[in-house]
Short mmCIF file of C-alpha atoms and ligand atoms in Angstrom, two decimals:
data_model
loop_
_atom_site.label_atom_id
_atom_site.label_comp_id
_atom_site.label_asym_id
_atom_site.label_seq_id
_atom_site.Cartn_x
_atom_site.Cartn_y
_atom_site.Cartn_z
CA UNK A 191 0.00 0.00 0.00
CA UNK A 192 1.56 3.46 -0.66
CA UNK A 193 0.55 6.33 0.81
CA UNK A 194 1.55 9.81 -0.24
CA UNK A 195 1.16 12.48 2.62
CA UNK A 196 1.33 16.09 3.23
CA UNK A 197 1.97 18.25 5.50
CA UNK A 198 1.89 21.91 5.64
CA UNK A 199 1.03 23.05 9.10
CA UNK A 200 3.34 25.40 9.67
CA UNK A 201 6.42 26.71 8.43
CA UNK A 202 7.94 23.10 6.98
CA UNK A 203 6.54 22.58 3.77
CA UNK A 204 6.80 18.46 3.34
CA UNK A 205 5.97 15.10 1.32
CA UNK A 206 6.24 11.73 2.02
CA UNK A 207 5.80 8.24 0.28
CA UNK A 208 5.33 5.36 2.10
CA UNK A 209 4.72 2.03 1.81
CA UNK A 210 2.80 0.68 4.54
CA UNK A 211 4.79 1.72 7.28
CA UNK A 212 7.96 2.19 5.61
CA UNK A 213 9.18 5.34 4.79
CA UNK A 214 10.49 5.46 1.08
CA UNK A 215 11.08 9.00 0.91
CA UNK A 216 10.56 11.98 3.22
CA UNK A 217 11.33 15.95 1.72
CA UNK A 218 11.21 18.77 4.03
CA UNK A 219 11.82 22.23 2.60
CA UNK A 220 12.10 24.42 5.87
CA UNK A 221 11.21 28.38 5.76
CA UNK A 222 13.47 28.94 8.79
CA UNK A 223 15.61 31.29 7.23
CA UNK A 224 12.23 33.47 5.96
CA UNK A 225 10.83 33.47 9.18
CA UNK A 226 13.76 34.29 11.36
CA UNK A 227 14.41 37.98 10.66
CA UNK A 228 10.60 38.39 12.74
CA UNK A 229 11.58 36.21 15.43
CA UNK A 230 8.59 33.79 14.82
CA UNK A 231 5.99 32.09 11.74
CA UNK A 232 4.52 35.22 10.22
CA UNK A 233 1.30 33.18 8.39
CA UNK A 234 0.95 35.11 5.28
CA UNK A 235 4.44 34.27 4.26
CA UNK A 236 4.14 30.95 5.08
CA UNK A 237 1.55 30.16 2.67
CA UNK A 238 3.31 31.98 0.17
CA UNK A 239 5.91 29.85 0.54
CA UNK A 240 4.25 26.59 0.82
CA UNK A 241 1.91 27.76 -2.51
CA UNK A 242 5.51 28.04 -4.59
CA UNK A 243 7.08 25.31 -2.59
CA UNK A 244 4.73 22.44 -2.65
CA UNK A 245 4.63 21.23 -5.95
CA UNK A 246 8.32 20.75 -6.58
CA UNK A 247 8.86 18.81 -2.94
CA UNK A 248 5.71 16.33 -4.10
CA UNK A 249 8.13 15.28 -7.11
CA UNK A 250 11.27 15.23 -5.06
CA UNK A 251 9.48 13.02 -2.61
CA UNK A 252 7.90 10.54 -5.67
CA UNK A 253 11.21 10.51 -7.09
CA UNK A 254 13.47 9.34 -4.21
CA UNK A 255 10.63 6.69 -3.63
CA UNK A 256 11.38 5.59 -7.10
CA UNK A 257 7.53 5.51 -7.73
CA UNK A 258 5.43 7.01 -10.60
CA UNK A 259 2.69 9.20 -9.42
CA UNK A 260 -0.16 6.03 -10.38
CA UNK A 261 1.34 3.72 -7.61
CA UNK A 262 0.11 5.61 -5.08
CA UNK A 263 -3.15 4.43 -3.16
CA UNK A 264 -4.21 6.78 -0.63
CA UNK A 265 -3.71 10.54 -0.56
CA UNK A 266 -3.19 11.99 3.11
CA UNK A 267 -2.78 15.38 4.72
CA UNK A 268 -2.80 17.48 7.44
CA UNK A 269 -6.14 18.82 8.16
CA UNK A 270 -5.04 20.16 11.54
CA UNK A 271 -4.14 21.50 14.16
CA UNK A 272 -2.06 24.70 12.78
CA UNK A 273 -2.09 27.44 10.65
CA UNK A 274 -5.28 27.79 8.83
CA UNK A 275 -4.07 29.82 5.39
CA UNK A 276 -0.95 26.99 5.91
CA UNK A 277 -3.19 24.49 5.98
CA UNK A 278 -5.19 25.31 3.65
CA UNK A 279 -2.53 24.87 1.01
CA UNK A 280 -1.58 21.46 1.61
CA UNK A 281 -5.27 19.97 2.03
CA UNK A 282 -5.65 22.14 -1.59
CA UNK A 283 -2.71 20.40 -3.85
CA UNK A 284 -4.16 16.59 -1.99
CA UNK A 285 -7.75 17.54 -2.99
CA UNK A 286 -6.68 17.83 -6.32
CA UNK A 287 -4.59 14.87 -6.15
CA UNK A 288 -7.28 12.68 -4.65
CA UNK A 289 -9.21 13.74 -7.75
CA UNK A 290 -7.03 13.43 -10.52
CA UNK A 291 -5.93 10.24 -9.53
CA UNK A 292 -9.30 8.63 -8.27
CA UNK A 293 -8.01 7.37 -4.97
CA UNK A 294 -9.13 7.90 -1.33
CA UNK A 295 -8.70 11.01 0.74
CA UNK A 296 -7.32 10.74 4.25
CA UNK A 297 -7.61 13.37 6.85
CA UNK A 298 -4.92 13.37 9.31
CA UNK A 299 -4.63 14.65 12.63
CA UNK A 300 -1.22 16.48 12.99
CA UNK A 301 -0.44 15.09 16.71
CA UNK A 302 -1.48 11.83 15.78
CA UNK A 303 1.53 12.42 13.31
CA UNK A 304 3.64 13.20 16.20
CA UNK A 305 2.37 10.59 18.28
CA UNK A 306 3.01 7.46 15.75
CA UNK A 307 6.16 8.87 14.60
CA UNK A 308 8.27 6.86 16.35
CA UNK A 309 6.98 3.63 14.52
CA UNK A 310 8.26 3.82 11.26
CA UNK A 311 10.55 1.84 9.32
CA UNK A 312 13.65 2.87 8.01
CA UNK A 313 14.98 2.16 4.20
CA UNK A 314 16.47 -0.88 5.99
CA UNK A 315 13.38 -2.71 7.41
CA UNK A 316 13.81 -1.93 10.99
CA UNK A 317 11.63 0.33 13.44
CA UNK A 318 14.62 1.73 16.14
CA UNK A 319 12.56 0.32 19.41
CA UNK A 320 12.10 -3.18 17.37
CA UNK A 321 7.85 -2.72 16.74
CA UNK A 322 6.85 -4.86 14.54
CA UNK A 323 3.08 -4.27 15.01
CA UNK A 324 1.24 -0.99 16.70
CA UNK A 325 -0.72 -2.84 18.99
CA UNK A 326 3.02 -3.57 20.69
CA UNK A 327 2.59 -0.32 22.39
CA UNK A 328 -0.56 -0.01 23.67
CA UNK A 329 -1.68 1.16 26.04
CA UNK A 330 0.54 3.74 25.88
CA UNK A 331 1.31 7.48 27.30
CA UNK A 332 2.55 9.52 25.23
CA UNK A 333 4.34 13.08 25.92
CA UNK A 334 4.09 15.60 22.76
CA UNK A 335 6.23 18.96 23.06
CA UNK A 336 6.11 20.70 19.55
CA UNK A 337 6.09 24.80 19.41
CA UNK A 338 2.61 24.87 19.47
CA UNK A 339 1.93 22.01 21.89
CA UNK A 340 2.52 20.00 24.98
CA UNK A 341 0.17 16.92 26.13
CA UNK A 342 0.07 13.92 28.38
CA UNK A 343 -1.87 11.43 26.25
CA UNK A 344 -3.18 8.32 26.99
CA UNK A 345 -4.26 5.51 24.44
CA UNK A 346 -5.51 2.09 24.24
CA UNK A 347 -5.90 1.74 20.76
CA UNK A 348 -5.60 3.99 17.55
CA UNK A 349 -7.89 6.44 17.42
CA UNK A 350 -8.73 6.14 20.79
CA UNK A 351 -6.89 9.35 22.75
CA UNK A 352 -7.63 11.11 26.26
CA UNK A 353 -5.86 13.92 27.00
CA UNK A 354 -4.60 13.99 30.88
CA UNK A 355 -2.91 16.69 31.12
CA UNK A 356 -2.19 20.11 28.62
CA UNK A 357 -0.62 23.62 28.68
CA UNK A 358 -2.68 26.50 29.49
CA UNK A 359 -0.54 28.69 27.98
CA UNK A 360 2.24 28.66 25.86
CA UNK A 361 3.86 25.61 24.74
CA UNK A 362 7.55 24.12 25.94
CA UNK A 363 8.78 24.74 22.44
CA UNK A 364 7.43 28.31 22.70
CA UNK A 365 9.04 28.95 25.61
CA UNK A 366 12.24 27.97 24.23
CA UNK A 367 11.58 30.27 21.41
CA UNK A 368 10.73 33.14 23.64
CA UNK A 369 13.41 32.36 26.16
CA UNK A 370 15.86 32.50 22.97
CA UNK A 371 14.48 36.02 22.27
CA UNK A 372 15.19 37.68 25.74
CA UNK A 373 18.83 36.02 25.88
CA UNK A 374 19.00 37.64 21.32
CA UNK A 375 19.81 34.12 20.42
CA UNK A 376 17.94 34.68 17.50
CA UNK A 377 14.75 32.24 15.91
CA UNK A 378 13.69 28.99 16.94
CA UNK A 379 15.22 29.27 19.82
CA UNK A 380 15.43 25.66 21.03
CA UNK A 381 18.58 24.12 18.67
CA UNK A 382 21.12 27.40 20.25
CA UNK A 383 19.48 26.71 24.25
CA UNK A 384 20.78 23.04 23.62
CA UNK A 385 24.28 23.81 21.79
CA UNK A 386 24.69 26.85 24.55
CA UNK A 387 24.09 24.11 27.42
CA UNK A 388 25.89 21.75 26.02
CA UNK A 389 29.10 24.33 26.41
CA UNK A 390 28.17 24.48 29.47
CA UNK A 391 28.98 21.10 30.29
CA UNK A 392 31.77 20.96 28.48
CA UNK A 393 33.25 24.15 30.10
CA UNK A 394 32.25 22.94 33.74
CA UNK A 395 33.88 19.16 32.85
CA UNK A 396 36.87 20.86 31.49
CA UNK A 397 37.17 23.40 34.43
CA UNK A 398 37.04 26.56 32.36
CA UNK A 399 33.87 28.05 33.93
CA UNK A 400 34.03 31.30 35.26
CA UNK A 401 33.50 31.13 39.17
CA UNK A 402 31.40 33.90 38.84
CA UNK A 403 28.81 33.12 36.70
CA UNK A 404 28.58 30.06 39.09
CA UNK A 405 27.82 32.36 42.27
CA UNK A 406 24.91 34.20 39.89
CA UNK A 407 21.69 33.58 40.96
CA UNK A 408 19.66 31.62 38.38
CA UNK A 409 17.28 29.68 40.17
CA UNK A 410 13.95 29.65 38.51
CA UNK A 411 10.60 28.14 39.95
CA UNK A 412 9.27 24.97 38.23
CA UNK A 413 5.77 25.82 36.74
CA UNK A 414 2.81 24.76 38.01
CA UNK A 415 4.69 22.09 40.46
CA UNK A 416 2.20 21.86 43.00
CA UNK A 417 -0.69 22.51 40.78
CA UNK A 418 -2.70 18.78 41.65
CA UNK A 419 -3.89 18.24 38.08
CA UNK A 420 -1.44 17.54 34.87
CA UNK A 421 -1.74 20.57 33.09
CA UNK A 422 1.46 22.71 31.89
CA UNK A 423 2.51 26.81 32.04
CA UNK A 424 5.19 27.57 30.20
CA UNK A 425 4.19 31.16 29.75
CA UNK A 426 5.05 31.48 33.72
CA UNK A 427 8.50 30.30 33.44
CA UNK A 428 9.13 32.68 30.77
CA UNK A 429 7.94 35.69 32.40
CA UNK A 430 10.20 34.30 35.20
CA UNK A 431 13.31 34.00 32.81
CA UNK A 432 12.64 37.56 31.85
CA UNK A 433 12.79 39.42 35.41
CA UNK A 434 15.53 36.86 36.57
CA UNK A 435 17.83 38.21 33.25
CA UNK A 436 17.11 41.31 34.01
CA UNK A 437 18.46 40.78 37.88
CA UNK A 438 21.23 38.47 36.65
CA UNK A 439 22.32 41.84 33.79
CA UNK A 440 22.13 44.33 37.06
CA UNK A 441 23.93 41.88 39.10
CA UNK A 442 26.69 41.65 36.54
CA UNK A 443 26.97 45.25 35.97
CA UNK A 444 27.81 45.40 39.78
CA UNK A 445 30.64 42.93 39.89
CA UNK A 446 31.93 44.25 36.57
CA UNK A 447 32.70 47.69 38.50
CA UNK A 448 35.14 46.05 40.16
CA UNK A 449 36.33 42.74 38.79
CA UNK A 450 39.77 42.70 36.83
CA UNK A 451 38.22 40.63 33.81
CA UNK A 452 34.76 41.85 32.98
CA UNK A 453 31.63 39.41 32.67
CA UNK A 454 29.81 38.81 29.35
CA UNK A 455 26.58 37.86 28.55
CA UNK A 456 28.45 35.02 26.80
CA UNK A 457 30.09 33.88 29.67
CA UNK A 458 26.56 34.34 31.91
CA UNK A 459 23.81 33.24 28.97
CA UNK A 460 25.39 29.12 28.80
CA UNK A 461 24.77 28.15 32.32
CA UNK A 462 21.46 29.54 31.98
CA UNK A 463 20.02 27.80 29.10
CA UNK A 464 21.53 25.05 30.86
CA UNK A 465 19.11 25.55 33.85
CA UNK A 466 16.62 26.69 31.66
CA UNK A 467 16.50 23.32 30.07
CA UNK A 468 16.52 21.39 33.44
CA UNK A 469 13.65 23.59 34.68
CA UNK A 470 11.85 22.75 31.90
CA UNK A 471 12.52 19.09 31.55
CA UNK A 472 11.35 19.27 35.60
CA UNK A 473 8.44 20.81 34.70
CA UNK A 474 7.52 17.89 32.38
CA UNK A 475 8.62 15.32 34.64
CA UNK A 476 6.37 15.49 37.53
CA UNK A 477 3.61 15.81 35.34
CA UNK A 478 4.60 12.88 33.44
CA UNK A 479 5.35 11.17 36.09
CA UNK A 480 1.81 11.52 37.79
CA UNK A 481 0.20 10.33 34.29
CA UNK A 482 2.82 6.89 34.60
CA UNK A 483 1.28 6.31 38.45
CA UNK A 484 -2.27 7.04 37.45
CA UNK A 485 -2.66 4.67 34.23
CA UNK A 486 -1.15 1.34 36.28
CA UNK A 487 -1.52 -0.30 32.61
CA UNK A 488 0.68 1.27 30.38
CA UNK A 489 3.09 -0.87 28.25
CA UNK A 490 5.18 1.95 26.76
CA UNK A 491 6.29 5.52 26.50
CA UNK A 492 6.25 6.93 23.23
CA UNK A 493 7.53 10.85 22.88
CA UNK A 494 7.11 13.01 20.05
CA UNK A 495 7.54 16.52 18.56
CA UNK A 496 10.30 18.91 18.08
CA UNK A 497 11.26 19.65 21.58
CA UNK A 498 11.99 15.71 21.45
CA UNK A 499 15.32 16.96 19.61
CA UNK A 500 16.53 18.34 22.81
CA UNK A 501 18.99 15.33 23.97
CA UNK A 502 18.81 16.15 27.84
CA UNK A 503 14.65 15.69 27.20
CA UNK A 504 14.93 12.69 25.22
CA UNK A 505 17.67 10.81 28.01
CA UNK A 506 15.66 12.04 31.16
CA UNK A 507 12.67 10.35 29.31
CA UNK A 508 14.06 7.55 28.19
CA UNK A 509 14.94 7.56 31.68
CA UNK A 510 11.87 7.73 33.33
CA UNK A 511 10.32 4.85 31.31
CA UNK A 512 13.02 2.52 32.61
CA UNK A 513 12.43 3.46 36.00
CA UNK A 514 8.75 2.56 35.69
CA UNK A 515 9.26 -0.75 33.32
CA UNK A 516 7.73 0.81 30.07
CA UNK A 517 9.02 0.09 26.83
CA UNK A 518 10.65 3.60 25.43
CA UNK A 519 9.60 5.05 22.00
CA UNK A 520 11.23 8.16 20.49
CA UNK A 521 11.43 9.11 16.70
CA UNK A 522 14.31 9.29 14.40
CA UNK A 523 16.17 12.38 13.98
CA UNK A 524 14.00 13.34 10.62
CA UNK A 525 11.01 12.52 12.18
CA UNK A 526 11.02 15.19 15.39
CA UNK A 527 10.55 18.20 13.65
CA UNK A 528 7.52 18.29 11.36
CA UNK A 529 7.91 16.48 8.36
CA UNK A 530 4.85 14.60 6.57
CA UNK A 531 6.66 11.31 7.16
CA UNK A 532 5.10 10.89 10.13
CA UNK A 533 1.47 11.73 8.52
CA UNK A 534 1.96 9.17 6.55
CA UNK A 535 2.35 6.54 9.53
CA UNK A 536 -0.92 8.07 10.92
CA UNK A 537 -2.59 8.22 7.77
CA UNK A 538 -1.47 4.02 7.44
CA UNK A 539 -3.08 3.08 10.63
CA UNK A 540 -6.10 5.35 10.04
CA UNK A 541 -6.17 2.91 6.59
CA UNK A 542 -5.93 -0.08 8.64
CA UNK A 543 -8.33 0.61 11.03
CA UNK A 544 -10.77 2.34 8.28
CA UNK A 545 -10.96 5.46 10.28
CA UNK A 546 -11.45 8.59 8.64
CA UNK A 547 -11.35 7.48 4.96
CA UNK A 548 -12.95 9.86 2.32
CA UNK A 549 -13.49 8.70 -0.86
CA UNK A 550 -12.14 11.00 -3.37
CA UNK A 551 -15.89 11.97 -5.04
CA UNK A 552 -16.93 13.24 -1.42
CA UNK A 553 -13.78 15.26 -0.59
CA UNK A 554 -15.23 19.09 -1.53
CA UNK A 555 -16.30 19.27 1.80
CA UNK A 556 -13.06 18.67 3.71
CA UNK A 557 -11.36 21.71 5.62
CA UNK A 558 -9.52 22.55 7.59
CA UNK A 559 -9.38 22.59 11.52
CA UNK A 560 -7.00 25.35 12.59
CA UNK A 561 -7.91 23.81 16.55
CA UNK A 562 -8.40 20.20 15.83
CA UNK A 563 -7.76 18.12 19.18
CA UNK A 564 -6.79 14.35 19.59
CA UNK A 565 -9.74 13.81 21.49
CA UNK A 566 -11.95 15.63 19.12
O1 KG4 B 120 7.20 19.87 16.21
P1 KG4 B 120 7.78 21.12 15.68
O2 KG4 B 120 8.82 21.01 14.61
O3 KG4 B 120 6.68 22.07 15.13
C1 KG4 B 120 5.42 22.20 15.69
O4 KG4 B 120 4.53 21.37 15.38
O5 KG4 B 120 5.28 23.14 16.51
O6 KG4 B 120 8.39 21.92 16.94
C2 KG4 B 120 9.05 23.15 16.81
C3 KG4 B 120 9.57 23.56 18.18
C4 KG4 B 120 10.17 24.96 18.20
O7 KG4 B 120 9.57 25.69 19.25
C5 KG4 B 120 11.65 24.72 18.49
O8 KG4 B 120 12.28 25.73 19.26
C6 KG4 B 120 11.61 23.41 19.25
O9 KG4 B 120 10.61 22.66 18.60
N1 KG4 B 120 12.90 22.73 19.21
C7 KG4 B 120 13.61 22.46 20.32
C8 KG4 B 120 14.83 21.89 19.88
N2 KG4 B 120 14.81 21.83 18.52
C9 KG4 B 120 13.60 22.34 18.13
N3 KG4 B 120 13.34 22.66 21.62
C10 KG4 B 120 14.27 22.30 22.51
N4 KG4 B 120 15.47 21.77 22.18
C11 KG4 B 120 15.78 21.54 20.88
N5 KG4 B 120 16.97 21.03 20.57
ZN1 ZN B 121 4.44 19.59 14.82
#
C-alpha cells in the first residue's frame, strides 16, 4: 500500500511516500531562514511559501521513492491543528490529487503524526525500538512537546486518545523560542538553548567556567509544580526567565565595576540555558510522572515533537520509562521536527483501522481545523 502524505502546518513545507509503514522518501523544505528575521511564523508568508514550494517537494518526494505518481493508493494530509491559510494549502494540492488520480482522501490529525512517529521503518526494514506491530505499544502514554503544543496522552488503541494533562498557555517549544528572544539568540530558539548548554557542560567538565557566573543567581521556579492536576505553564516560566535576566544583567553590571576581567553575557547566557532546560525538563517530569502512576496499565512511552530533539529531554525520558518498566519510544532524527513522514504513519493506521477514509468523489467538503484536538 503506498501512501503519499502532506503536511503543511506550519512553516515546513513536506511530502512523504510510504509504503505501509515504511518510509520510502521523506522531503522537508524548511522556511526557517524566511521566518527568522521576525523572530517567529509570520502566516501570510508561510503560505506563500508553501503555494511556490509544494509542488516541486511532491516530485522530489515521488522521485526518491522511485515511484510514478499512479502507484500511489491513498492521498493523506494534514487537516489540523495549525495554521489555517498553511493548511489550507496542503489539504488544496491533496484535494486535487485525490481527484485526478481517483483514490481515497485521508484526513490526518497532525499530533497523531507526532504521536506514531516513532513507529516507522527505516529504508532498511527496521523500526529503532524493534515494533513490529502498533498494537506492541498499547496502552501507551505519550508526551508531545512541539512549538505549538505539549500533552500527556493516553491511548488504548488507535484512534482512541484522552488527553490527561495540557498547557494552558504557551507551549515548551514556545518557551524555548521566547526564552531565545530575551537572551537575542535569534529564531527557533530551542537548537542554540541546547548547543549553549551543552558548552556548558563541556566548560564545567573541562574546568574553564568562570567562578562567577557560578555564584549568579539563576534559580527559577518549576511551573505549576504543586498545581494537583497535569496541566502545563510555560508562559510562567518565561515571564520568570525575563525578570531573573534582568536581575542576573544588574547583578553583573555590579561585579563588573570592580572585577579585573569583565563578565559577558556570553560567559553568563550558557549556564542559563543550561538551567533553563533542566527547569523545563522538571516541569515535564512530575507531570509525566503523575500520568505513569495514574494509568497502572501502560506498556510503553512513546515521545514526540520537536522539543523531542533536545537530547537532555529525550535521556531524562528515556529515563523515566526505565524506571517505571515501560518500553521507550522516540522518533528518528528526521522525524522530530515536522515532516509529513510521520502523517503518513498516521494516515497508514487510520487505513488499517478504516478510520477517517474519504473517498475522493466526497472530498469538496473537507477543511480545515485550525484547533483540531486528539480527542476531538
Ligand atoms: O514539532 P515542531 O517542529 O513544530 C510544531 O509542530 O510546533 O516543533 C518546533 C519547536 C520549536 O519551538 C523549536 O524551538 C523546538 O521545537 N525545538 C527544540 C529543539 N529543537 C527544536 N526545543 C528544545 N530543544 C531543541 N533542541
Ligand atoms: Zn508539529
Amino acid at each position: 500500500m503506498i501512501i503519499l502524505a502532506i503536511d503543511t502546518s506550519c512553516d515546513e513545507t513536506s511530502v512523504a511516500v510510504l509504503d505501509n509503514r515504511r518510509v520510502l522518501s521523506s522531503v522537508v523544505s524548511s522556511q526557517v531562514e524566511l521566518h527568522k528575521k521576525w523572530g517567529g511564523v509570520v502566516p501570510d508568508i508561510a503560505r506563500r511559501a508553501h503555494k511556490e514550494n509544494i509542488g516541486k517537494v511532491f516530485k522530489e518526494a515521488v522521485k526518491r521513492a522511485k515511484i510514478q505518481e499512479k502507484d500511489i493508493d491513498y492521498v493523506a494530509v494534514t487537516i489540523g491543528p495549525g495554521l489555517a491559510i498553511a493548511l489550507e494549502v496542503g489539504i488544496d494540492f491533496a484535494k486535487e490529487l485525490s481527484s485526478r488520480l481517483k483514490k481515497p482522501f485521508v484526513p490526518v490529525n497532525h499530533m497523531a503524526g507526532h504521536l506514531f512517529a516513532s513507529t516507522a521503518i527505516n529504508l532498511a526494514g527496521k523500526n529503532p525500538a524493534g515494533i513490529k506491530e502498533d498494537f506492541e505499544i498499547f496502552p501507551l502514554i505519550a508526551l508531545l512537546v512541539s512549538g505549538n503544543h505539549t500533552e500527556i496522552i493516553y491511548s488504548k488503541a488507535f484512534g482512541d486518545y484522552e488527553i490527561m494533562g495540557e498547557t494552558l498557555d504557551d507551549a515548551c517549544g514556545e518557551a524555548f523560542d521566547k526564552v531565545a528572544r530575551i537572551l537575542d539568540l535569534g529564531y527557533p530558539g530551542g537548537p542554540t538553548i541546547t548547543f549553549l548548554a551543552d558548552q556548558y557542560v563541556k566548560d564545567v567538565k573541562s574546568g574553564k567556567l568562570n567562578e562567577l557566573v557560578e555564584k549568579l543567581d539563576m534559580n527559577l521556579p518549576v511551573p505549576m509544580e504543586k498545581s494537583g492536576d497535569l496541566n502545563f505553564s510555560f508562559s510562567g516560566l518565561k515571564t520568570a526567565c525575563l525578570y531573573k535576566v534582568k536581575n542576573i544583567k544588574e547583578e553583573v553590571e555590579k561585579i563588573n565595576k570592580i572585577a579585573k576581567v569583565k563578565l559577558k553575557q556570553s560567559d553568563w547566557v550558557k549556564r542559563f540555558c543550561y538551567i533553563f532546560i533542566q527547569v523545563s525538563i522538571k516541569a515535564l517530569e512530575i507531570k509525566l510522572v503523575k500520568a505513569i502512576n495514574i494509568k497502572h496499565d501502560a506498556h510503553s512511552l512513546v515521545v514526540g515533537g520537536g522539543v523531542i530533539n533536545n537530547h537532555y529531554v529525550v535521556r531524562r525520558m528515556s529515563r523515566i520509562a526505565k524506571e517505571n518498566g515501560l518500553l521507550f519510544l522516540a522518533p528518528e532524527k528526521r522525524f522530530r521536527s515536522d515532516n509529513a513522514g510521520m502523517i503518513g504513519l498516521a494516515a497508514y493506521y487510520q487505513v488499517k483501522y478504516s478510520i477517517n477514509i474519504v473517498n475522493y468523489n466526497d472530498i469538496s467538503e473537507m477543511d480545515r481545523i485550525p484547533n483540531l484536538r486528539l480527542d476531538a
